[in-house]
Tab-separated table of C-alpha atoms in Angstrom:
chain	number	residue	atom	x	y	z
A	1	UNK	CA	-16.438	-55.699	-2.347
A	2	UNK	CA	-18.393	-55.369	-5.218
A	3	UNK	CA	-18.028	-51.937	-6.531
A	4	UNK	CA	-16.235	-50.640	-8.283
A	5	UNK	CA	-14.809	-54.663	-9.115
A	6	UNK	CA	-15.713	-58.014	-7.300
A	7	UNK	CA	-13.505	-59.181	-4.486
A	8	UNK	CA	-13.309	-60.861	-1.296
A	9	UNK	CA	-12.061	-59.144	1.682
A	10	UNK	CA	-10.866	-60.789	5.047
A	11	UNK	CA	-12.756	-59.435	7.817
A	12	UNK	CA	-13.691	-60.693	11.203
A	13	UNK	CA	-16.203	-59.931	13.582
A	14	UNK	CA	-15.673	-58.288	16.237
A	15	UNK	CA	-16.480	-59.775	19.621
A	16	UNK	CA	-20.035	-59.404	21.232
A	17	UNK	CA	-21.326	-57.090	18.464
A	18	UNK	CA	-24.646	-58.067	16.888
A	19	UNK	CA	-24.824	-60.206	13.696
A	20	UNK	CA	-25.977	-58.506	10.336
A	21	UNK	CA	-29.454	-60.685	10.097
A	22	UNK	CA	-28.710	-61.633	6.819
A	23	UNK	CA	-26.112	-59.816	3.899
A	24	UNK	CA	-26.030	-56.116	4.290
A	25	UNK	CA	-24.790	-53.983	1.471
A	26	UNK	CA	-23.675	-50.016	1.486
A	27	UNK	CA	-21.317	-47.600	0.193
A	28	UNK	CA	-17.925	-47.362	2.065
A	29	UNK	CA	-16.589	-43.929	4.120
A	30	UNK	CA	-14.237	-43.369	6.066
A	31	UNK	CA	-14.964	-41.309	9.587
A	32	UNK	CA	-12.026	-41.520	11.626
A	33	UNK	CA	-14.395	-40.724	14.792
A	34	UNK	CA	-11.839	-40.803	18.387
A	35	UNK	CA	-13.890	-38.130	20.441
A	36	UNK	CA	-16.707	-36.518	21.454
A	37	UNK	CA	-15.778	-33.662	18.828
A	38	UNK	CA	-15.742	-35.751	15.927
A	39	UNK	CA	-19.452	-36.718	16.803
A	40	UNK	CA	-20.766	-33.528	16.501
A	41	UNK	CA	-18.844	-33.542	13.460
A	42	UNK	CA	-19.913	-36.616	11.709
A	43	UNK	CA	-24.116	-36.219	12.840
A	44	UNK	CA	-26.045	-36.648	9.984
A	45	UNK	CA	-23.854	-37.574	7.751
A	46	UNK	CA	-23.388	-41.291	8.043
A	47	UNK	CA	-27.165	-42.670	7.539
A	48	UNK	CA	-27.160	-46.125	5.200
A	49	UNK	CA	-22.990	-46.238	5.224
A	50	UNK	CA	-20.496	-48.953	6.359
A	51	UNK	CA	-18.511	-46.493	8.392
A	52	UNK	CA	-14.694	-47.399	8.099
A	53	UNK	CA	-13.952	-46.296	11.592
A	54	UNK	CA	-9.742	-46.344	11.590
A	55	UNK	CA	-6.972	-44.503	10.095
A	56	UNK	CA	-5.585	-46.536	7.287
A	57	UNK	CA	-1.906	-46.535	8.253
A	58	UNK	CA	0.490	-46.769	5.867
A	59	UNK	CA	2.221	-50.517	5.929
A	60	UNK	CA	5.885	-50.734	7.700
A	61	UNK	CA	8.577	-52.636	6.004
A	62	UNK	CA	8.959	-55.647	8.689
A	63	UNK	CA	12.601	-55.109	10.674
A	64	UNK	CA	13.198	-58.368	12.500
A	65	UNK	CA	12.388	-62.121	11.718
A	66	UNK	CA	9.208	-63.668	12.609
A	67	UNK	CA	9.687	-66.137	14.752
A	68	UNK	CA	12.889	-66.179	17.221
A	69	UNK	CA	14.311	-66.946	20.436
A	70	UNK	CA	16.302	-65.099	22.996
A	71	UNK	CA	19.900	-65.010	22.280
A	72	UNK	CA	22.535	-65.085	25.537
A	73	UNK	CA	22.750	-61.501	24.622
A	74	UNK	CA	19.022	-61.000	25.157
A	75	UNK	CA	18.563	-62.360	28.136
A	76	UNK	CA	21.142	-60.776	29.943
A	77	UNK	CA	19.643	-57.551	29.319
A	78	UNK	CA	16.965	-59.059	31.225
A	79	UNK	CA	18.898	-58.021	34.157
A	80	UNK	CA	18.791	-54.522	33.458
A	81	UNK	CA	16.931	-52.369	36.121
A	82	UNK	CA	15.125	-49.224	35.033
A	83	UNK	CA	14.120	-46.662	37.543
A	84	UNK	CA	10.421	-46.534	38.404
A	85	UNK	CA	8.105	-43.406	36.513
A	86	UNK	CA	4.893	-41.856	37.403
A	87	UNK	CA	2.089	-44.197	35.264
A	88	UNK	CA	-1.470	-43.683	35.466
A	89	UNK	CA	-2.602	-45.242	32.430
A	90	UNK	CA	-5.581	-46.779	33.682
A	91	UNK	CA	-7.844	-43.187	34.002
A	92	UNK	CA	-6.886	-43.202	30.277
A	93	UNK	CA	-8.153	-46.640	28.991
A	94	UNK	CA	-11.519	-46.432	30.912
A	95	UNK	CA	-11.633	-43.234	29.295
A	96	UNK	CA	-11.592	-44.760	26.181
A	97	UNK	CA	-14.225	-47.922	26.963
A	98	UNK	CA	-16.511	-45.103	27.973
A	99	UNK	CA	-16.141	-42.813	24.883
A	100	UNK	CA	-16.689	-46.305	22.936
A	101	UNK	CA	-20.037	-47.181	24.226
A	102	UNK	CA	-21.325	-43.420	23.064
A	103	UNK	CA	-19.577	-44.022	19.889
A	104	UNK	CA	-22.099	-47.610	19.189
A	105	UNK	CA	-25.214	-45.339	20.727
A	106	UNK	CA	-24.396	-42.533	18.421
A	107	UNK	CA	-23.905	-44.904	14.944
A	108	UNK	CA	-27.166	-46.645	15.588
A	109	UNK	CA	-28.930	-43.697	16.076
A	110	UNK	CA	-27.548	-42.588	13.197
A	111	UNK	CA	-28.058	-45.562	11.059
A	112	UNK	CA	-24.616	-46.645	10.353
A	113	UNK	CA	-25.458	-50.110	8.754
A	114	UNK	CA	-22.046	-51.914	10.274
A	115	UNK	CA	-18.567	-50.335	10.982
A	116	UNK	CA	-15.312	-51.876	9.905
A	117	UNK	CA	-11.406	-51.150	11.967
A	118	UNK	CA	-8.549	-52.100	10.256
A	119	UNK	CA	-6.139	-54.800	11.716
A	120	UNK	CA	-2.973	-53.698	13.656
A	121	UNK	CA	-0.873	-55.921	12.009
A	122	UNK	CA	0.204	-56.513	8.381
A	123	UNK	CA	0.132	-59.950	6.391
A	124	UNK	CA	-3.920	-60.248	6.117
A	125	UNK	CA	-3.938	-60.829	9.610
A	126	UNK	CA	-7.118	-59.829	12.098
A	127	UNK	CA	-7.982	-60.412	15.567
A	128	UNK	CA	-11.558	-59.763	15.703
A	129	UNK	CA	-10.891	-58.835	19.779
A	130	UNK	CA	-13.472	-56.755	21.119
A	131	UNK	CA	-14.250	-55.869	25.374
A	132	UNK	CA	-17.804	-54.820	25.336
A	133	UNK	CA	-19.415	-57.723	26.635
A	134	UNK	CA	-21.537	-56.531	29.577
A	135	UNK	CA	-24.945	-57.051	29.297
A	136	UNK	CA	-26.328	-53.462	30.085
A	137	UNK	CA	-23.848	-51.916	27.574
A	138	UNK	CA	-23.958	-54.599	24.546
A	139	UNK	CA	-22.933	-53.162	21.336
A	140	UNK	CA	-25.621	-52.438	19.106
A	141	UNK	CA	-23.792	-51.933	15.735
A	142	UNK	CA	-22.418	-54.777	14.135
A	143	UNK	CA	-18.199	-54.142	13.912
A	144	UNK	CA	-15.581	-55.799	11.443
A	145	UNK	CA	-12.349	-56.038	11.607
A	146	UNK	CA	-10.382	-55.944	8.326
A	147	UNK	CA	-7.398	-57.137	7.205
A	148	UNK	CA	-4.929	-53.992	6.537
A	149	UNK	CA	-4.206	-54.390	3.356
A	150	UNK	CA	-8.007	-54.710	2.242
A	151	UNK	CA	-8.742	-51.657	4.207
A	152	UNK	CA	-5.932	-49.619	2.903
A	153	UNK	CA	-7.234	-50.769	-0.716
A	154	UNK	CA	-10.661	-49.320	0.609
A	155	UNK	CA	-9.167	-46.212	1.836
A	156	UNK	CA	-7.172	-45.442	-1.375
A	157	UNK	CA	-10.724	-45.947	-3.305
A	158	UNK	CA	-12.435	-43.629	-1.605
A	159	UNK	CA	-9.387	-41.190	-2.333
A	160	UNK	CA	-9.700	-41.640	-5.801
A	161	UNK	CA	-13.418	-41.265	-6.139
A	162	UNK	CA	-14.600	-44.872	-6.980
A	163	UNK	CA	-16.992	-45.494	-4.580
A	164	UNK	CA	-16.487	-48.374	-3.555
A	165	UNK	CA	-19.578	-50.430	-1.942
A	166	UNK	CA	-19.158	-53.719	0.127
A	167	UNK	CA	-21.501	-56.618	1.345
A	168	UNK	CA	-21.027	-57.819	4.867
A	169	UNK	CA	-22.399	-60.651	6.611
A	170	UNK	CA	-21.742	-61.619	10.423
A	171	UNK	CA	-24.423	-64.327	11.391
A	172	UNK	CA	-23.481	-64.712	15.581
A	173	UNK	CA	-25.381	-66.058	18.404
A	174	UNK	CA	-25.251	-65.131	22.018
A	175	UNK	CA	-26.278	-66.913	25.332
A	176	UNK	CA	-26.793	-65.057	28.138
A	177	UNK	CA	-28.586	-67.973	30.370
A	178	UNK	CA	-25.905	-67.515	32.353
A	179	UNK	CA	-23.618	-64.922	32.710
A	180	UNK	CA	-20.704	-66.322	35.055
A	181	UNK	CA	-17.841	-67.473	33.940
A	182	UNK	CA	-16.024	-70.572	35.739
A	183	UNK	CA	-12.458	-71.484	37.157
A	184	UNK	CA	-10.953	-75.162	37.008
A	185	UNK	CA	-9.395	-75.705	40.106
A	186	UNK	CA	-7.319	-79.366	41.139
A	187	UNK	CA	-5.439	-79.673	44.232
A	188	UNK	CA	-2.619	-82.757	44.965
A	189	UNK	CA	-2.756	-82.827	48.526
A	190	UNK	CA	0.574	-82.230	51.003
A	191	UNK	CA	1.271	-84.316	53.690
A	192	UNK	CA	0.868	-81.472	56.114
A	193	UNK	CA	-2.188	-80.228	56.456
A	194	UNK	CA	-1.433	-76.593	57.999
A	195	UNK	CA	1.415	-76.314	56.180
A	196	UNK	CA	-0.763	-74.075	53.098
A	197	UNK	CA	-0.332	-74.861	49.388
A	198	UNK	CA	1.681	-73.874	46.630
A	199	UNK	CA	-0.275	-72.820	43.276
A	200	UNK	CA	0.335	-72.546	39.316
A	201	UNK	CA	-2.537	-71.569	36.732
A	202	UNK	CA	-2.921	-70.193	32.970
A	203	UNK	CA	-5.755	-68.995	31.333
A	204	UNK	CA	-8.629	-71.465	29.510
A	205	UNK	CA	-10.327	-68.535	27.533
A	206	UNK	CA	-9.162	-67.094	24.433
A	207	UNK	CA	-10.338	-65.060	21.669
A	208	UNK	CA	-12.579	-66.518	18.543
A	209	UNK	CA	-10.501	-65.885	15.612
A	210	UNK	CA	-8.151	-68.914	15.671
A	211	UNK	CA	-7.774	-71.741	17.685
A	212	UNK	CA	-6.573	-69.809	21.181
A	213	UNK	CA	-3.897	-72.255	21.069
A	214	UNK	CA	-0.395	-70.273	21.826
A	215	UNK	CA	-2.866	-67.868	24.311
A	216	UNK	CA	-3.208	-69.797	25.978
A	217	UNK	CA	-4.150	-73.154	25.911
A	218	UNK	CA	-0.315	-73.851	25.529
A	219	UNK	CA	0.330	-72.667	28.934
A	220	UNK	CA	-3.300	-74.696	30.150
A	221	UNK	CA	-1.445	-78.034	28.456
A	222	UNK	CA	1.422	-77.451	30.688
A	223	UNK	CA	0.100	-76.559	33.431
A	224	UNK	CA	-1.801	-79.682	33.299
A	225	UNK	CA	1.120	-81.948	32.040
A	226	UNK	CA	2.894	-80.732	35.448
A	227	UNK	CA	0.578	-82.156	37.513
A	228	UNK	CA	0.312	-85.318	36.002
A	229	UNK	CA	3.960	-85.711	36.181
A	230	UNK	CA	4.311	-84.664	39.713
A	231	UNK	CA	1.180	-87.684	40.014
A	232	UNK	CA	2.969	-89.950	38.077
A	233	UNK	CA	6.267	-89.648	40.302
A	234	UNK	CA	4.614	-89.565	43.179
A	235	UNK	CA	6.596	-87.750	45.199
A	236	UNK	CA	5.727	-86.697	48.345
A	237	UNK	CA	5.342	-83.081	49.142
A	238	UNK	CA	4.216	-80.848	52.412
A	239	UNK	CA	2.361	-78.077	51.251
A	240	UNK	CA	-0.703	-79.470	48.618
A	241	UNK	CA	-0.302	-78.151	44.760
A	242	UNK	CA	-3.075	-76.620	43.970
A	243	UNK	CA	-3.517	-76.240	40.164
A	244	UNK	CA	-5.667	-73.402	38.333
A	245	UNK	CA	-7.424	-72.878	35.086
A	246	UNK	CA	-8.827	-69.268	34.975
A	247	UNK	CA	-11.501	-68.325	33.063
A	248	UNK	CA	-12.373	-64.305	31.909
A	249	UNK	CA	-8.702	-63.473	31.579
A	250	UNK	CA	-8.924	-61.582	28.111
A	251	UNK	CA	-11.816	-59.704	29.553
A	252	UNK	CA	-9.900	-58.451	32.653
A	253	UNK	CA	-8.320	-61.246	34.404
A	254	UNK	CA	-11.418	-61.678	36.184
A	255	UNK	CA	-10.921	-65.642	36.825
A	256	UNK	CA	-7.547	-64.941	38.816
A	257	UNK	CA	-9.499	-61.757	40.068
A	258	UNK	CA	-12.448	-63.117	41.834
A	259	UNK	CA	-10.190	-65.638	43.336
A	260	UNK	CA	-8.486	-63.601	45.061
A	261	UNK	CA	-11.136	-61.619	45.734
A	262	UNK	CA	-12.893	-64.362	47.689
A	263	UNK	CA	-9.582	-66.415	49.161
A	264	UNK	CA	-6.305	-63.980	49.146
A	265	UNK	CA	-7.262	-60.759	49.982
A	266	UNK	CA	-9.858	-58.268	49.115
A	267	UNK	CA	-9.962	-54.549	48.092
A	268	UNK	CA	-13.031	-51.712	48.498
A	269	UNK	CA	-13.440	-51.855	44.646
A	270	UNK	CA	-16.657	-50.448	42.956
A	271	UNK	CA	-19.254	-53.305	42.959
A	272	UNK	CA	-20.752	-51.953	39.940
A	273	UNK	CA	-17.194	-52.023	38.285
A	274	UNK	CA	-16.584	-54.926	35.183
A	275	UNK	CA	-14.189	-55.847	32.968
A	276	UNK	CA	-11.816	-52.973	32.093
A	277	UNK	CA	-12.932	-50.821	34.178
A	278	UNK	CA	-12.237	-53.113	37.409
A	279	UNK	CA	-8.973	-54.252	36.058
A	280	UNK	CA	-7.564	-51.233	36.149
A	281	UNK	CA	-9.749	-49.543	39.456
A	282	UNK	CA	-8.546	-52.469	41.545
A	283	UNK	CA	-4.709	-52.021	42.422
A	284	UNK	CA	-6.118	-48.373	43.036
A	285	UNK	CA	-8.492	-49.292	46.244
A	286	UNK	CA	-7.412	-49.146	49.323
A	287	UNK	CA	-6.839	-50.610	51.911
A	288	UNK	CA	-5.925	-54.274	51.001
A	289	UNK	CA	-8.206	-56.822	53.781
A	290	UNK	CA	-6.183	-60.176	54.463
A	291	UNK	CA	-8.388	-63.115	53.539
A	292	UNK	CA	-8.101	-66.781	54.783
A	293	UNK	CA	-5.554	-67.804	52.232
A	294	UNK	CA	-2.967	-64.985	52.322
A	295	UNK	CA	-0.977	-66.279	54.956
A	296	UNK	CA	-1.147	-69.997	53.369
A	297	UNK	CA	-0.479	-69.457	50.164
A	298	UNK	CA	3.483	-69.553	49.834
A	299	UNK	CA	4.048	-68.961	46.292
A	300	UNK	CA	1.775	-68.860	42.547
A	301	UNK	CA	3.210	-69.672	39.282
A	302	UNK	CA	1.784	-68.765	35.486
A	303	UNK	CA	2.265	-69.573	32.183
A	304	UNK	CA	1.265	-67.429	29.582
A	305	UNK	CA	3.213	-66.379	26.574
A	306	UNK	CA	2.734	-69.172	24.049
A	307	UNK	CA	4.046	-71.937	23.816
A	308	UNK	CA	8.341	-71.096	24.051
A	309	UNK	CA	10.858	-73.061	25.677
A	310	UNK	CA	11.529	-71.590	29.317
A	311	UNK	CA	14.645	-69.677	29.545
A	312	UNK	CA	14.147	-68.277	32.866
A	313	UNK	CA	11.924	-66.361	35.301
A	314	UNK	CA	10.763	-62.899	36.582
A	315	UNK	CA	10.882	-62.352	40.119
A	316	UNK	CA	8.529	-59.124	40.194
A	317	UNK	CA	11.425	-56.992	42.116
A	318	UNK	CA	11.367	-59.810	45.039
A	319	UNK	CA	14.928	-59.651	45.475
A	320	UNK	CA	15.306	-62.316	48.045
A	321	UNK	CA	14.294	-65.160	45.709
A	322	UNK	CA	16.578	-64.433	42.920
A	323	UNK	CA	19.448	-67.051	45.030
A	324	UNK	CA	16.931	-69.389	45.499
A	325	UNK	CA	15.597	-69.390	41.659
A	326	UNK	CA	18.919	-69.007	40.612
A	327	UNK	CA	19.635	-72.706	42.327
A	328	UNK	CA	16.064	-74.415	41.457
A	329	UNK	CA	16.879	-73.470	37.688
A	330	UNK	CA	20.366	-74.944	37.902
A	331	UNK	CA	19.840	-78.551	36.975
A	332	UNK	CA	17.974	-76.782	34.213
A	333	UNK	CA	21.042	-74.699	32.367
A	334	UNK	CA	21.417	-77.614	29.556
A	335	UNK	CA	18.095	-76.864	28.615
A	336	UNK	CA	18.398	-73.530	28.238
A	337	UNK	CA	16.801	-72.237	31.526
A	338	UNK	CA	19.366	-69.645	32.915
A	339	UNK	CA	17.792	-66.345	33.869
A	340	UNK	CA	16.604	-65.277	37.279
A	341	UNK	CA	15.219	-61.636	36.376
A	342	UNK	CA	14.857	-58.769	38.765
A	343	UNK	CA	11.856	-57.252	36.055
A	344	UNK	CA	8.193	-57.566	37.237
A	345	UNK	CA	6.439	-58.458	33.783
A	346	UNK	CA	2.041	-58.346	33.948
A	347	UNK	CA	-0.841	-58.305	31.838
A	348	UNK	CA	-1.573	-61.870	33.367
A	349	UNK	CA	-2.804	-63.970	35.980
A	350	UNK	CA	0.425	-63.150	38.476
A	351	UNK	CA	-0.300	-59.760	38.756
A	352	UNK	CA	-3.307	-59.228	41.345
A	353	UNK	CA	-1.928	-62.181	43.769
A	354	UNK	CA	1.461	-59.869	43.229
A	355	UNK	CA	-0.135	-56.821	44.420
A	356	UNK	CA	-1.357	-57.951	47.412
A	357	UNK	CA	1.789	-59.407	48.567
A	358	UNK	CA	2.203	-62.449	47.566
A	359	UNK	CA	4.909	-64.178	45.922
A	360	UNK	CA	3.454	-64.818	42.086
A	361	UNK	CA	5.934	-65.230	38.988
A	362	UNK	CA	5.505	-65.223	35.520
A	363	UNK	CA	7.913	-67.833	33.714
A	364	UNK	CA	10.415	-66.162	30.785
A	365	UNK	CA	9.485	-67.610	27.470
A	366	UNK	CA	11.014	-67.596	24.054
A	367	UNK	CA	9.060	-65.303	22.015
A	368	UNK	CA	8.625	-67.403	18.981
A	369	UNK	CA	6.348	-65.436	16.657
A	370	UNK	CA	3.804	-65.230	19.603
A	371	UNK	CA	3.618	-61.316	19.518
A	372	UNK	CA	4.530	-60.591	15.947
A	373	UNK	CA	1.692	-63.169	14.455
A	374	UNK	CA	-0.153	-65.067	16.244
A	375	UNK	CA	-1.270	-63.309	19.835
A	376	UNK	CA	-5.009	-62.527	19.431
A	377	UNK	CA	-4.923	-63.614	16.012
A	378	UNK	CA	-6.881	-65.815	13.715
A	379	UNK	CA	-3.338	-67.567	12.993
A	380	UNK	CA	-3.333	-68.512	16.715
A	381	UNK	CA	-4.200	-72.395	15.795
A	382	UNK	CA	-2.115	-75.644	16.787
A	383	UNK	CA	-0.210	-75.974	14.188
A	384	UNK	CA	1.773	-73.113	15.611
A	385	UNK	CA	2.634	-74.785	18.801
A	386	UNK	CA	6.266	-75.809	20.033
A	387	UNK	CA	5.373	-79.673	21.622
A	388	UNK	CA	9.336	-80.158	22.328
A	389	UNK	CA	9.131	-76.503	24.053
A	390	UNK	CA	5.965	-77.333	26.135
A	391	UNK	CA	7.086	-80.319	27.774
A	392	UNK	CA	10.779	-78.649	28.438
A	393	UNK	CA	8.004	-75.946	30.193
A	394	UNK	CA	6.063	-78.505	32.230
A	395	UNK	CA	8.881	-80.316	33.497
A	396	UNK	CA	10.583	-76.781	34.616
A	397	UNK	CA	6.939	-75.931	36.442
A	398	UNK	CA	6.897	-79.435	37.958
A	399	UNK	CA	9.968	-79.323	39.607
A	400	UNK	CA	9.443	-75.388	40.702
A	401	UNK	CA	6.346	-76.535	42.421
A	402	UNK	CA	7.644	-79.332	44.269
A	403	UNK	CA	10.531	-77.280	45.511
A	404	UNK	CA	8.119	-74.331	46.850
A	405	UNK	CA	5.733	-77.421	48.226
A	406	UNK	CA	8.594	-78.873	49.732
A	407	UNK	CA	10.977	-76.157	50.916
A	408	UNK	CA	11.251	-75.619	54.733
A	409	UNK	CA	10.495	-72.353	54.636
A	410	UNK	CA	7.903	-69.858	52.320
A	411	UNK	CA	9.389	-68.211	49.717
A	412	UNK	CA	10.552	-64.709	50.759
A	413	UNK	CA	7.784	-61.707	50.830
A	414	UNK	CA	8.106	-58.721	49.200
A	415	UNK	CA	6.148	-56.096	52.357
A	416	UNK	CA	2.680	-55.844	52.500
A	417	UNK	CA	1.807	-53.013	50.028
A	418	UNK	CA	0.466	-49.716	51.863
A	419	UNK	CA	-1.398	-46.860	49.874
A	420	UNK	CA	1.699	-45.059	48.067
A	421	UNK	CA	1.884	-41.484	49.310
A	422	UNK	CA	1.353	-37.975	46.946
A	423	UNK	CA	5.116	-37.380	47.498
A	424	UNK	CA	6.398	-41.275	46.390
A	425	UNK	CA	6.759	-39.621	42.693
A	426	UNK	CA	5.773	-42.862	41.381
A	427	UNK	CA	3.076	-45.105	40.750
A	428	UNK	CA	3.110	-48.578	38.750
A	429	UNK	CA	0.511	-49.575	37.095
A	430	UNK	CA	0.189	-53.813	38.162
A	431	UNK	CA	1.126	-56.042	35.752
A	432	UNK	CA	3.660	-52.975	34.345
A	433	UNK	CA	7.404	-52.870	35.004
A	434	UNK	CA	7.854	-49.780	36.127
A	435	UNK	CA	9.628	-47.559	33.968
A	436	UNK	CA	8.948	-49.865	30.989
């Protein structure tokens, strides 16, 4: 800032929008612009001006701890069962991406010199997370985002009349040589060869602000610890171990997507579709095609909530495994892995092998202070990460796998999912509990 006084701000930039070329300067206003209406509204009006584009919410006086773990208490509400709702969020959030890329057109037609959004969470913390990276639709305003209290300071400026003007610079480079993104894939091999494979992955990408340690190259370490101690013991198993890194996850989970896509099974999804837009189109195309894999792979495991202990698992409404979880976790009670959960969680890599059929967990997690600071966050470095929780994680996944690669049996299948009916009453969105 440096009128009406000097001072630094904490911004970020927000993903895939275009640098500054150099220090830009301009007077501050605030255009709370969320629809087409407010367009029309704000045309002509916002030439030269770094456009504060959020509400400045007031702050919120924090009402729990930071960082914590689940108490006995909290994890046997994990058992709870809530009755499924009609969802249809995902009509909503493309909504949304689409109304966004009109928004960029209209401020650089306009000549809106940068816009600035104000973090979501208190305690000068920003995320900088941004999903318009598509090549035909790449931003062409630069965007900020701004630490809360900075932008309520801003906001209570321009109430009072001072004018305040800012200088912004966001030098950023881009290479679109090539525009596909890669999965790691490692396989230990089984003794039986037609006997399929057993799988586990987490997610390699992460967001720019911090070090994308807790999300999620914590649950990458572990996955990778877990195979080399199932090397390193050298136990036999039937089924191979096939162990995945996925790449594009924050952008859609289109690693774990395209995978599928091309070995599980396949859906009549848009081609043109990306990002967003196919995340949430894809559990919504029918029918579902077997591919080659679907009746080999017997059962995929993911890690991705930071870097917690394990305290249990979800079982994504598969009731038949809960016995069989119940006695793999066992041994594991004196470390604090106890809960077999009848809750599907999402939002990760589990989900679309999950909606077509097949058996895919999520692993319960302390929470730490992964949502309340650090997910998406530029305080998401290593020194935030749990080692002595990790390895309690890897050893857990370790012995999970070789259990499912060794067990005589596939793990129980929930049925082959059918296009719901009008008259179910309900539809889950993947990845979403239901009634959650």
């Amino acid at each position: 800032m440096v009128t009406p006084r000097y001072d630094q701000l904490n911004v970020v930039p927000i993903t895939w929008t275009p640098g500054t070329d150099g220090v830009v300067r301009g007077p501050v206003i605030l255009a709370q612009i969320d629809s087409d209406a407010d367009l029309a509204q704000w045309k002509g009006k916002l030439a030269g001006k770094i456009v504060l584009l959020s509400e400045a919410k007031p702050a919120e006086d924090p009402t729990s701890v930071p960082l914590r773990r689940w108490t006995a208490e909290d994890l046997a509400g994990f058992n709870d069962y809530s009755l499924p709702t009609y969802q249809d969020r995902g009509g909503n959030r493309s909504a949304r991406m689409s109304f966004g890329e009109r928004r960029d057109a209209f401020l650089k037609e306009e000549g809106v010199i940068a816009t600035v959004t104000m973090s979501g969470r208190d305690g000068d913390i920003v995320h900088g997370s941004g999903y318009s990276f598509r090549l035909e639709n790449a931003p062409q305003v630069p965007g900020f985002e701004m630490s809360a209290e900075d932008y309520r300071r801003l906001a209570r400026l321009l109430t009072m009349g001072a004018a305040p003007e800012i200088e912004l610079e966001s030098t950023v480079h881009f290479d679109d040589s090539d525009t596909q993104a890669y999965n790691i894939i490692a396989d230990i091999p089984g003794t039986d060869r037609n006997a399929g494979y057993v799988m586990a992955g987490a997610h390699l990408d992460s967001w720019a602000a911090g070090d994308g340690a807790a999300d999620n190259a914590a649950g990458s370490a572990m996955v990778m610890e877990a195979a080399r101690i199932i090397k390193a013991l050298g136990i036999p198993t039937k089924r191979t171990i096939r162990f995945a890194l996925w790449s594009g996850e924050e952008q859609g989970l289109l690693g774990s997507m395209a995978y599928v896509e091309q070995h599980v099974a396949s859906r009549p999804v848009d081609p043109s579709a990306s990002g967003i837009a196919r995340y949430m189109g894809w559990t919504r195309a029918w029918p579902i095609t077997p591919e080659a894999d679907h009746g080999k792979l017997a059962a995929y495991f993911n890690i991705d909530n930071g870097s917690g202990k394990i305290r249990g698992i979800y079982t994504q409404g598969n009731a038949a495994v809960v016995p069989i979880f119940q006695q793999w976790l066992e041994p594991f009670a004196p470390m604090g892995a106890t809960t077999v959960s009848m809750r599907s969680t999402g939002g990760t890599d589990h989900v679309f092998f999950d909606a077509v059929g097949i058996p895919a967990f999520q692993f319960i997690q302390d929470p730490l202070d992964y949502g309340s600071r650090l997910h998406h966050t530029n305080l998401d470095t290593f020194d935030h990460l749990q080692a002595a929780d990790m390895r309690q994680g890897a050893i857990i996944l370790a012995a999970f796998l070789i259990q499912a690669a060794n067990a005589d049996q596939p793990l129980p299948r929930v049925p082959f999912p059918t296009e719901p009916k009008s008259s179910d009453g309900f539809y889950a969105f993947p990845g979403e509990a239901a009634g959650e």
